[in-house]
């Protein structure tokens, strides 16, 4: 058989990081090929079952030979760090192929040798792991080749917290997106599964009889980060899990709190008012869906709850005129009332809010909620948003306001401000989006209050910058995530207190604020702080100090804000139009893409579709999530790197005060530096040329042929 065409070894690093890869030729034995050659990944599906810590991962991938000739293909997959591999199998076109497993030391040595031959630095991310390798035979030009494998590993809990990782960082190594990417993890345990959280992906969660299933799906995906999942099992009524990050300076932490899912008769009796906009603009599908959603909520009230239904157009109407017990008769009457509603006239938001809060009255020992749904701006009664908010504040109600804004023809700033004042939240339902699904899925989360008026005591003075700064209530089956910073590592007694009806409950947790390398935790904290500050700007207006803090955080961590975007501003010679501490210059645009930049319009003045987009983007940041990497921005070591003149440049590098040490890729100094600072592997994987700062010293990495 003729000798197969070979491939740039950096593409092999897809296997090192993630999906496994099909590589032309025998990659350890043949010279490196030209960089333009690629084998692409069309499909990638991961199904994992974890039963009492034993994880079985099944991977299905489809590779495409985009060359105009046949290749001899080798399939490579990384053995997860710390895995106790009990079984590996690879199936190609219905037949099982032979394979070998390389120990970590052997794989690291082979990859280092390959790097010295001219391979990409991305290989270094793989050093320290083992590898699974199988010869797949010949792939014809244009052929799609499915590959399936399965492996088993044992997850060992640390302080009761399990960590499952699936390497998924392929963005550097494939020239086009993955058509379909999916991950499904089912967790089963003899003890209840709590505190399920991903520091890398936003997951859909489904409760099972004996555990939890989480899923992630994306089309045309370009994954740029590994999949990281944490979970805890506990028989306690309230469980706490802590993730930390601390290297050279103050640390960051993520605290996750989960109560056990409780039966209906175990949750606190609540008071709730459903306030529905039935103005003319709600006519048609919007009102039909709203009525169906409201009926769903009413049918799921607990017998000990009390409720009221308020509707508003030009006039405001209450069903009962007071809170009524959620017995069968009152719910039947409410369902009949809702079924007869018709859209008409205009929008009296102020009157509706005042009537709803008056109906709630004195909470006594009950948690109170207002579910408020509108699709318009105030057109009747008080119309000034600032005065409407002041009228609500003036009542001093402790009720939580959960607001649904439907469409774009509304004042999102008003709704945002109302949610902040009443310690609730806003959900925006886009035109054409399923309103019924949005309301019912949200109601499932808040129908079972467990603890209200939460407070945390960290047993010391070195914990700071907690986000959210005002803690929300805790509900049955839901979890609360909090981000903050700490100065010194060590174990602490953390005390959570809250109100459960007429009682004040306190729970203590012994948690380890460890000095470990987990940069995703710091990124989540940074996003939340930026989101909190942007909300202040949106509600109260700009001030120089706040804008400066937002910009500094955005530059360091590569976060899209109304003050920064992920694109370089250059002149016609390719030179930066402005510099910012050596980081380059960010120019206009927002995470949503539609809202004007802050330099063009005050954030708090944005209305309509752009206002909704700005509000949703801020809400995502406050939740700690986001997807803001691009072709010119990557993240490593917990901070952003920007591609400038072909060099990946560390966001904390300051060209005015730092003189970088020159290091040649694959030299002895290069490997010594990596050995002393293993965290550099992620940065070195960005490309052959970069400037990186570690332990206060800057290094410029250059390929050997550039010297």
XYZ file of C-alpha atoms in Angstrom:
707
model
C 0.000 0.000 0.000
C 1.275 3.449 -0.840
C 2.533 5.717 1.905
C -0.270 7.880 3.357
C -0.209 11.658 3.248
C 0.677 13.091 6.667
C -0.881 15.963 8.589
C 0.215 18.895 10.720
C 0.576 17.396 14.173
C -1.407 20.153 15.842
C -4.520 18.596 14.393
C -3.610 15.512 16.342
C -4.052 17.606 19.444
C -7.791 17.481 18.887
C -7.435 14.015 20.266
C -5.380 15.349 23.104
C -8.024 17.815 24.067
C -11.225 16.244 23.151
C -13.164 14.466 20.575
C -10.512 12.201 19.382
C -9.351 12.728 15.852
C -8.793 10.881 12.644
C -5.213 11.525 11.527
C -3.653 10.591 8.190
C -0.803 8.177 8.594
C 1.089 6.868 11.586
C 1.606 10.091 13.459
C 4.518 8.981 15.636
C 6.582 7.618 12.783
C 6.192 9.948 9.808
C 7.324 13.524 9.210
C 4.899 16.362 9.777
C 2.736 17.500 6.910
C 1.717 20.961 5.701
C -0.564 23.048 7.960
C -3.355 23.458 5.436
C -4.393 19.788 5.661
C -7.354 19.022 7.934
C -9.652 16.121 8.756
C -12.954 17.539 9.959
C -15.451 16.477 12.601
C -19.057 16.477 11.368
C -20.872 14.879 14.308
C -19.968 14.510 17.960
C -22.263 12.893 20.524
C -21.380 11.952 24.099
C -23.598 9.857 26.375
C -22.410 9.294 29.937
C -23.975 7.366 32.797
C -22.600 7.816 36.310
C -23.792 5.368 38.943
C -22.427 5.946 42.453
C -19.284 7.485 40.972
C -18.653 4.927 38.221
C -18.772 6.807 34.908
C -19.283 5.044 31.581
C -18.784 7.373 28.626
C -19.904 6.461 25.106
C -18.654 8.624 22.250
C -19.986 8.658 18.698
C -18.194 10.746 16.089
C -18.347 11.160 12.342
C -15.148 12.268 10.592
C -14.882 13.546 7.021
C -11.874 13.171 4.735
C -11.805 16.532 3.000
C -8.738 15.689 0.944
C -9.018 14.942 -2.768
C -7.321 11.570 -2.262
C -7.508 8.577 0.049
C -5.695 8.498 3.370
C -4.633 5.838 5.822
C -6.387 6.936 9.009
C -5.316 6.630 12.636
C -7.811 7.360 15.413
C -6.508 8.777 18.681
C -8.340 9.564 21.923
C -7.041 10.839 25.288
C -7.329 8.739 28.402
C -8.903 11.098 30.978
C -6.612 12.259 33.749
C -6.882 10.061 36.816
C -9.118 7.561 35.030
C -9.153 3.885 35.942
C -9.817 2.592 32.446
C -11.576 -0.762 32.525
C -12.762 -1.103 28.943
C -12.065 0.482 25.577
C -13.658 -0.444 22.305
C -13.783 1.225 18.919
C -16.209 0.190 16.217
C -15.808 1.232 12.582
C -18.482 0.351 10.036
C -19.806 -2.402 12.286
C -16.449 -4.066 12.975
C -14.306 -3.743 16.071
C -10.732 -2.690 15.362
C -7.631 -3.455 17.389
C -6.168 -0.708 19.523
C -3.490 0.104 22.067
C -3.398 2.242 25.192
C -0.294 4.360 25.836
C 0.683 5.191 29.402
C 0.856 8.863 30.313
C 4.659 8.987 30.497
C 5.046 7.260 27.122
C 2.465 9.482 25.451
C 4.037 12.630 26.920
C 7.495 11.658 25.676
C 6.214 10.882 22.181
C 4.330 14.148 21.966
C 7.322 16.129 23.202
C 9.450 14.497 20.512
C 6.840 15.353 17.907
C 6.803 18.947 19.111
C 10.557 19.195 18.699
C 10.060 18.112 15.085
C 7.902 21.177 14.505
C 4.461 20.279 15.805
C 2.096 22.841 17.287
C 2.357 23.778 20.969
C -1.177 22.548 21.484
C 0.339 19.130 22.022
C 1.485 20.237 25.449
C -2.056 20.246 26.761
C -1.940 16.497 26.366
C 1.256 15.880 28.334
C 0.488 13.959 31.488
C -2.392 12.001 29.960
C -2.379 8.623 28.366
C -3.667 7.957 24.865
C -5.811 5.418 23.079
C -4.822 4.729 19.475
C -6.372 2.595 16.719
C -5.619 2.118 13.022
C -8.805 2.632 10.997
C -7.607 1.734 7.529
C -8.115 3.732 4.360
C -10.589 6.632 4.080
C -11.596 7.538 0.539
C -11.727 11.151 -0.605
C -14.891 12.754 0.769
C -15.710 9.704 2.892
C -17.618 10.097 6.156
C -16.334 7.639 8.751
C -18.311 6.970 11.961
C -16.322 5.955 15.027
C -17.736 4.706 18.323
C -15.940 4.052 21.563
C -16.681 3.480 25.221
C -14.561 3.852 28.314
C -15.063 3.591 32.044
C -13.582 5.613 34.890
C -14.097 5.908 38.618
C -14.819 9.389 39.982
C -13.429 9.947 43.456
C -15.242 12.607 45.506
C -13.297 15.447 47.108
C -15.055 16.785 50.215
C -18.152 14.994 48.939
C -18.018 16.703 45.518
C -17.689 14.619 42.337
C -16.018 16.053 39.229
C -16.604 14.699 35.724
C -14.611 16.181 32.850
C -14.881 15.560 29.144
C -12.213 17.269 26.995
C -14.033 19.230 24.332
C -11.700 22.026 23.226
C -11.435 21.584 19.466
C -11.793 25.174 18.274
C -8.088 25.655 17.573
C -7.889 22.541 15.469
C -10.817 22.370 13.060
C -11.424 24.849 10.285
C -15.193 24.466 10.331
C -17.905 23.966 12.896
C -19.270 20.641 14.117
C -22.696 20.140 12.527
C -24.247 18.592 15.643
C -22.758 18.449 19.122
C -24.544 16.858 22.072
C -23.691 15.765 25.601
C -25.987 13.823 27.899
C -25.010 12.863 31.431
C -27.273 10.747 33.637
C -26.310 10.637 37.320
C -27.740 7.931 39.570
C -26.978 7.385 43.221
C -28.311 5.641 46.308
C -28.289 9.056 48.005
C -30.078 12.087 46.484
C -28.085 13.928 43.798
C -27.673 17.613 44.642
C -25.600 20.639 43.601
C -25.316 19.652 39.942
C -23.377 22.424 38.216
C -21.296 22.948 35.102
C -18.618 25.635 35.164
C -18.342 25.456 31.380
C -21.771 24.958 29.797
C -25.375 25.959 30.394
C -27.284 22.716 30.858
C -30.879 21.556 30.668
C -31.741 19.575 33.783
C -34.316 16.822 34.237
C -35.142 15.223 37.582
C -35.308 11.412 37.502
C -36.732 9.000 40.050
C -33.277 7.938 41.195
C -31.103 10.811 40.025
C -30.656 13.646 37.528
C -30.089 13.949 33.769
C -28.385 16.990 32.246
C -28.054 17.701 28.533
C -26.323 20.117 26.209
C -26.962 20.438 22.466
C -25.634 22.830 19.862
C -25.720 23.004 16.076
C -22.854 24.432 14.034
C -20.777 24.303 17.208
C -17.235 25.522 17.628
C -16.493 24.373 21.180
C -13.701 26.346 22.795
C -13.601 24.845 26.262
C -13.733 21.476 27.978
C -16.972 20.179 29.503
C -16.747 20.348 33.309
C -19.479 18.955 35.561
C -19.671 18.837 39.362
C -22.240 17.156 41.552
C -22.788 16.069 45.129
C -24.754 13.316 46.818
C -26.186 13.952 50.239
C -28.941 12.857 52.581
C -28.884 16.221 54.374
C -31.891 18.497 53.997
C -29.547 21.213 52.709
C -26.222 20.513 50.996
C -23.352 22.900 50.268
C -20.555 22.485 47.704
C -17.574 24.779 47.210
C -15.334 25.285 44.162
C -12.290 27.530 44.512
C -9.449 29.053 42.506
C -6.323 30.649 43.949
C -2.820 30.914 42.527
C -0.813 34.117 42.936
C -3.350 36.519 44.411
C -6.708 36.613 46.185
C -8.837 33.601 45.361
C -12.315 33.253 43.900
C -14.992 30.795 44.955
C -18.315 29.389 43.797
C -20.665 28.246 46.560
C -23.589 26.007 45.569
C -26.506 25.405 47.935
C -29.255 22.844 47.280
C -32.179 21.769 49.452
C -33.683 18.327 49.097
C -36.719 18.184 46.835
C -39.707 18.201 49.182
C -43.260 16.987 48.971
C -45.962 19.642 48.504
C -47.020 19.446 52.133
C -43.424 20.065 53.289
C -42.859 23.402 51.545
C -43.851 26.705 53.097
C -47.431 27.883 52.498
C -47.237 30.946 50.247
C -49.298 33.925 49.112
C -49.264 34.657 45.398
C -50.927 37.171 43.090
C -51.156 36.513 39.358
C -51.356 39.830 37.522
C -52.150 39.590 33.797
C -52.066 42.279 31.108
C -55.157 41.885 28.872
C -54.727 45.101 26.894
C -55.445 45.101 23.167
C -51.896 44.228 22.179
C -52.255 40.865 23.958
C -54.972 39.777 21.542
C -54.510 36.424 19.789
C -51.880 33.782 20.584
C -50.271 35.796 23.376
C -53.421 35.921 25.460
C -54.311 32.315 24.659
C -50.898 31.124 25.848
C -50.986 33.399 28.905
C -54.363 32.009 29.944
C -53.158 28.423 29.524
C -50.001 29.153 31.533
C -51.974 30.831 34.317
C -54.343 27.864 34.495
C -51.317 25.575 34.795
C -50.012 27.596 37.761
C -53.401 27.647 39.489
C -53.798 23.892 39.205
C -50.452 23.425 40.961
C -51.142 25.595 43.978
C -50.937 23.754 47.280
C -54.089 23.632 49.438
C -52.382 25.717 52.163
C -51.530 28.506 49.685
C -53.555 31.689 49.220
C -53.950 33.493 45.893
C -55.566 36.299 43.929
C -55.944 37.029 40.206
C -55.647 40.618 38.925
C -56.156 41.701 35.308
C -55.556 45.111 33.800
C -56.313 47.118 30.700
C -57.443 50.738 31.112
C -59.093 49.529 34.317
C -57.801 47.089 36.908
C -59.974 44.182 38.032
C -59.475 41.787 40.963
C -61.164 38.415 40.981
C -61.769 38.148 44.739
C -60.698 41.527 46.106
C -58.486 39.696 48.607
C -56.320 36.623 49.009
C -58.327 33.393 49.059
C -57.331 29.839 50.062
C -56.309 27.669 47.125
C -59.115 25.159 47.684
C -60.947 23.455 44.861
C -63.870 25.915 44.800
C -61.672 29.024 44.579
C -59.419 27.495 41.956
C -62.408 26.442 39.864
C -63.805 29.960 40.063
C -60.424 31.387 39.009
C -60.134 28.989 36.074
C -63.592 29.986 34.872
C -62.673 33.672 35.212
C -59.473 33.219 33.219
C -61.214 31.277 30.449
C -63.525 34.245 29.814
C -60.834 36.921 29.530
C -60.648 38.985 26.338
C -58.041 41.538 25.247
C -59.145 45.174 25.102
C -58.165 48.825 25.616
C -54.880 50.155 27.021
C -52.215 49.427 29.698
C -52.463 50.620 33.308
C -49.260 49.176 34.777
C -49.101 51.424 37.839
C -52.684 50.660 38.855
C -52.118 46.926 38.383
C -49.020 46.929 40.569
C -50.692 48.919 43.330
C -53.757 46.651 43.338
C -51.602 43.509 43.392
C -49.407 44.666 46.280
C -52.450 45.838 48.218
C -54.000 42.379 47.820
C -50.879 40.748 49.226
C -51.032 42.959 52.302
C -49.174 41.964 55.468
C -47.183 38.771 54.795
C -47.223 37.535 58.351
C -45.076 34.427 58.269
C -45.698 33.545 54.627
C -43.423 34.145 51.621
C -45.218 36.299 49.058
C -44.869 36.429 45.289
C -46.235 38.561 42.477
C -46.227 37.039 38.989
C -46.674 39.994 36.636
C -47.112 39.543 32.874
C -47.229 42.408 30.369
C -46.425 43.101 26.736
C -46.644 46.885 26.731
C -45.574 50.231 28.127
C -47.706 52.231 30.600
C -50.297 54.187 28.605
C -52.937 54.870 31.280
C -52.584 56.333 34.770
C -49.031 57.011 35.903
C -46.768 56.745 32.860
C -43.374 57.868 34.173
C -41.270 54.773 34.933
C -39.378 56.473 37.761
C -42.651 57.393 39.484
C -44.096 53.893 39.006
C -41.016 52.430 40.677
C -41.242 55.001 43.474
C -44.903 54.095 44.065
C -43.939 50.436 44.398
C -41.030 51.208 46.724
C -43.313 53.378 48.822
C -45.430 50.393 49.776
C -42.466 48.659 51.421
C -43.760 45.249 50.376
C -41.519 42.216 50.936
C -43.183 40.347 48.058
C -40.881 38.987 45.372
C -41.813 40.183 41.884
C -41.353 37.717 39.022
C -41.995 39.590 35.803
C -42.612 38.336 32.274
C -42.048 40.859 29.493
C -43.614 39.703 26.232
C -42.271 41.019 22.936
C -40.258 44.192 22.378
C -42.842 46.973 22.687
C -42.241 47.469 26.389
C -40.009 49.447 28.725
C -37.421 46.871 29.767
C -35.706 49.370 32.058
C -38.935 49.761 34.045
C -39.399 45.997 34.341
C -35.761 45.484 35.319
C -36.029 48.144 38.004
C -39.238 46.667 39.417
C -37.595 43.253 39.695
C -34.607 44.732 41.535
C -36.781 46.725 43.947
C -38.849 43.640 44.785
C -35.891 41.204 44.815
C -37.259 39.125 41.954
C -36.356 38.569 38.318
C -37.452 39.273 34.747
C -37.984 36.776 31.953
C -38.287 38.222 28.445
C -40.303 36.226 25.930
C -39.271 37.011 22.357
C -41.860 37.430 19.578
C -42.850 33.970 18.397
C -41.393 32.307 21.489
C -43.581 29.940 23.513
C -45.004 32.116 26.298
C -46.787 29.204 27.930
C -43.557 27.199 28.218
C -41.673 30.182 29.650
C -44.229 30.833 32.390
C -44.868 27.219 33.355
C -41.190 26.223 33.489
C -40.410 29.240 35.650
C -43.325 28.570 37.974
C -42.030 25.033 38.523
C -38.908 26.608 40.017
C -40.576 28.979 42.478
C -43.691 27.106 43.575
C -42.019 25.480 46.612
C -40.247 28.036 48.881
C -38.028 26.487 51.556
C -36.057 29.403 53.041
C -36.514 33.148 52.609
C -34.523 36.222 53.717
C -31.224 34.376 53.493
C -28.007 35.539 55.153
C -24.485 34.058 55.021
C -21.730 34.296 57.609
C -18.317 33.136 56.402
C -16.763 33.118 59.850
C -14.115 35.692 58.977
C -13.441 39.062 57.408
C -11.515 38.065 54.277
C -14.509 37.016 52.141
C -15.671 39.875 49.911
C -17.425 40.881 46.704
C -20.210 38.323 46.926
C -22.537 38.125 43.908
C -25.447 38.352 43.950
C -24.988 40.767 46.878
C -28.622 40.320 47.967
C -29.419 36.641 48.288
C -32.557 35.295 46.610
C -34.930 32.851 48.275
C -34.268 29.123 48.226
C -36.831 26.813 46.610
C -37.434 23.074 46.726
C -35.560 21.241 43.983
C -33.594 24.341 42.955
C -30.081 25.420 43.796
C -28.464 28.729 44.638
C -24.998 29.639 43.305
C -22.934 32.444 44.841
C -19.582 33.849 43.697
C -17.073 35.774 45.769
C -13.420 36.322 46.641
C -11.285 35.229 49.578
C -7.830 36.311 50.744
C -6.358 33.332 52.579
C -6.849 29.609 51.968
C -8.083 27.335 54.747
C -11.150 25.666 56.203
C -14.009 27.851 57.380
C -17.336 27.375 59.074
C -19.961 28.929 56.805
C -23.356 29.583 58.390
C -26.535 29.996 56.352
C -29.583 31.421 58.093
C -33.052 32.044 56.733
C -36.702 32.236 57.584
C -38.871 29.124 57.332
C -42.336 30.417 58.128
C -42.211 31.675 61.694
C -38.841 30.066 62.448
C -35.281 31.226 61.860
C -33.205 28.257 60.717
C -29.410 28.070 60.751
C -27.193 25.528 59.070
C -23.407 25.249 59.396
C -21.035 23.865 56.747
C -17.326 23.091 57.087
C -15.831 24.144 53.750
C -12.278 24.187 52.424
C -11.255 27.417 50.677
C -8.398 25.664 48.920
C -5.545 27.121 46.866
C -6.156 25.180 43.646
C -6.043 25.937 39.934
C -9.618 26.181 38.617
C -9.746 29.393 36.532
C -13.352 28.838 35.412
C -14.404 29.746 38.965
C -12.737 33.156 38.713
C -14.249 33.750 35.276
C -17.741 33.086 36.672
C -17.062 35.588 39.464
C -15.824 38.199 36.965
C -18.875 37.780 34.737
C -21.185 38.152 37.723
C -19.461 41.290 38.946
C -19.582 42.833 35.468
C -23.271 41.940 35.208
C -23.994 43.508 38.594
C -22.140 46.719 37.682
C -23.850 46.916 34.284
C -27.200 46.603 36.017
C -26.250 49.533 38.273
C -25.346 51.578 35.191
C -28.582 50.626 33.463
C -30.753 51.493 36.452
C -28.903 54.479 37.918
C -26.666 55.878 35.172
C -22.933 55.952 34.540
C -20.118 57.080 36.783
C -16.448 57.071 35.866
C -15.301 54.589 38.511
C -17.943 51.976 37.632
C -17.273 52.188 33.895
C -13.517 51.899 34.523
C -14.015 48.788 36.668
C -16.264 47.179 34.050
C -13.745 47.897 31.304
C -10.764 46.554 33.276
C -12.565 43.306 34.098
C -13.833 42.939 30.531
C -10.331 43.378 29.113
C -8.714 40.939 31.522
C -11.270 38.180 31.140
C -12.436 38.791 27.571
C -16.046 39.637 28.464
C -18.300 41.371 25.951
C -19.982 44.459 27.415
C -21.571 47.627 25.996
C -18.165 49.233 26.564
C -16.107 46.484 24.933
C -16.402 44.094 22.031
C -14.234 41.222 20.916
C -12.736 42.826 17.816
C -9.610 44.866 17.266
C -10.038 48.377 15.903
C -7.286 48.897 13.314
C -6.409 51.480 10.694
C -5.827 50.706 7.009
C -2.201 49.725 7.792
C -3.325 47.126 10.325
C -2.138 49.215 13.274
C -4.338 49.521 16.393
C -6.278 52.759 16.487
C -5.786 52.949 20.240
C -3.996 51.095 22.990
C -5.217 50.242 26.442
C -2.451 49.233 28.796
C -0.890 47.113 26.078
C -4.099 45.158 25.605
C -5.206 46.736 22.344
C -8.472 48.518 21.829
C -12.003 47.223 22.136
C -14.674 48.933 20.061
C -18.464 49.137 20.125
C -21.053 46.391 20.255
C -22.718 44.316 22.928
C -23.109 40.692 23.792
C -26.499 40.794 22.124
C -25.151 42.505 19.043
C -28.196 44.738 18.462
C -27.878 47.362 21.177
C -25.789 50.452 20.396
C -22.506 50.869 22.231
C -22.296 52.991 25.354
C -20.308 55.589 23.407
C -23.355 56.158 21.191
C -26.155 56.011 23.734
C -26.494 55.634 27.485
C -27.156 52.046 28.431
C -30.115 53.041 30.552
C -31.769 54.812 27.627
C -31.902 51.772 25.347
C -35.469 50.621 24.668
C -37.368 48.238 22.412
C -35.661 45.130 21.036
C -32.215 46.525 21.847
C -33.272 47.219 25.422
C -34.564 43.679 25.862
C -31.333 42.312 24.358
C -29.225 44.460 26.701
C -31.259 43.321 29.702
C -30.962 39.653 28.747
C -27.207 39.987 28.227
C -26.778 41.572 31.654
C -28.916 38.823 33.184
C -26.712 36.149 31.589
C -23.612 37.803 32.999
C -25.169 37.934 36.459
C -25.811 34.207 36.154
C -22.123 33.745 35.364
C -22.629 32.368 31.856
C -21.537 33.620 28.476
C -19.914 32.658 25.204
C -17.565 35.459 24.267
C -14.553 33.833 22.642
C -13.875 34.566 18.977
C -11.255 34.100 16.296
C -9.293 36.957 17.910
C -9.964 36.211 21.565
C -9.193 33.017 23.457
C -9.124 32.223 27.150
C -6.371 30.438 29.070
C -5.107 30.480 32.648
C -8.334 32.187 33.659
C -7.878 35.286 31.510
C -8.135 36.496 27.926
C -5.504 36.364 25.198
C -5.888 38.650 22.177
C -4.529 37.922 18.707
C -2.471 40.956 17.689
C -0.211 40.925 14.634
C -0.284 37.134 14.714
C 0.797 36.956 18.367
C -1.517 35.761 21.129
C -1.049 38.432 23.805
C -1.874 38.001 27.486
C -4.452 40.520 28.732
C -2.328 41.356 31.786
C 0.798 42.037 29.717
C 1.808 45.707 29.872
C 4.326 46.591 27.185
C 5.263 49.818 28.980
C 6.371 48.144 32.204
C 7.232 44.560 31.231
C 10.215 43.285 29.242
C 9.460 39.777 27.989
C 12.028 36.991 28.157
C 12.511 35.346 24.757
C 11.874 31.592 24.686
C 12.118 29.383 21.597
C 9.381 26.823 21.199
C 10.447 23.231 21.968
C 13.788 24.391 23.432
C 15.106 23.229 26.797
C 14.031 26.555 28.320
C 10.562 26.032 26.883
C 10.091 22.648 28.548
C 11.700 23.857 31.783
C 9.244 26.728 31.913
C 6.338 24.358 31.339
C 7.569 21.991 34.048
C 7.821 24.853 36.564
C 4.432 26.282 35.580
C 2.145 23.506 34.242
C -0.717 26.013 33.944
C 1.110 27.421 30.903
C 0.051 24.391 28.842
C -3.292 26.000 27.993
C -1.609 29.227 26.904
C 1.046 27.402 24.867
C -1.783 25.565 23.095
C -3.103 28.811 21.625
C -0.461 28.956 18.916
C 3.214 29.043 18.018
C 3.684 32.722 18.909
C 2.458 34.291 22.119
C 3.250 36.635 24.984
C 2.289 35.247 28.367
C 2.748 36.466 31.935
C 3.368 34.039 34.799
C 4.566 34.855 38.343
C 4.875 38.502 37.301
C 7.303 37.768 34.443
C 6.431 38.090 30.764
C 7.657 35.546 28.210
C 7.564 35.789 24.426
C 7.293 32.350 22.822
C 8.508 32.109 19.226
C 8.869 29.171 16.832
C 12.402 27.954 16.134
C 12.286 29.003 12.478
C 11.555 32.607 13.530
C 14.945 32.984 15.240
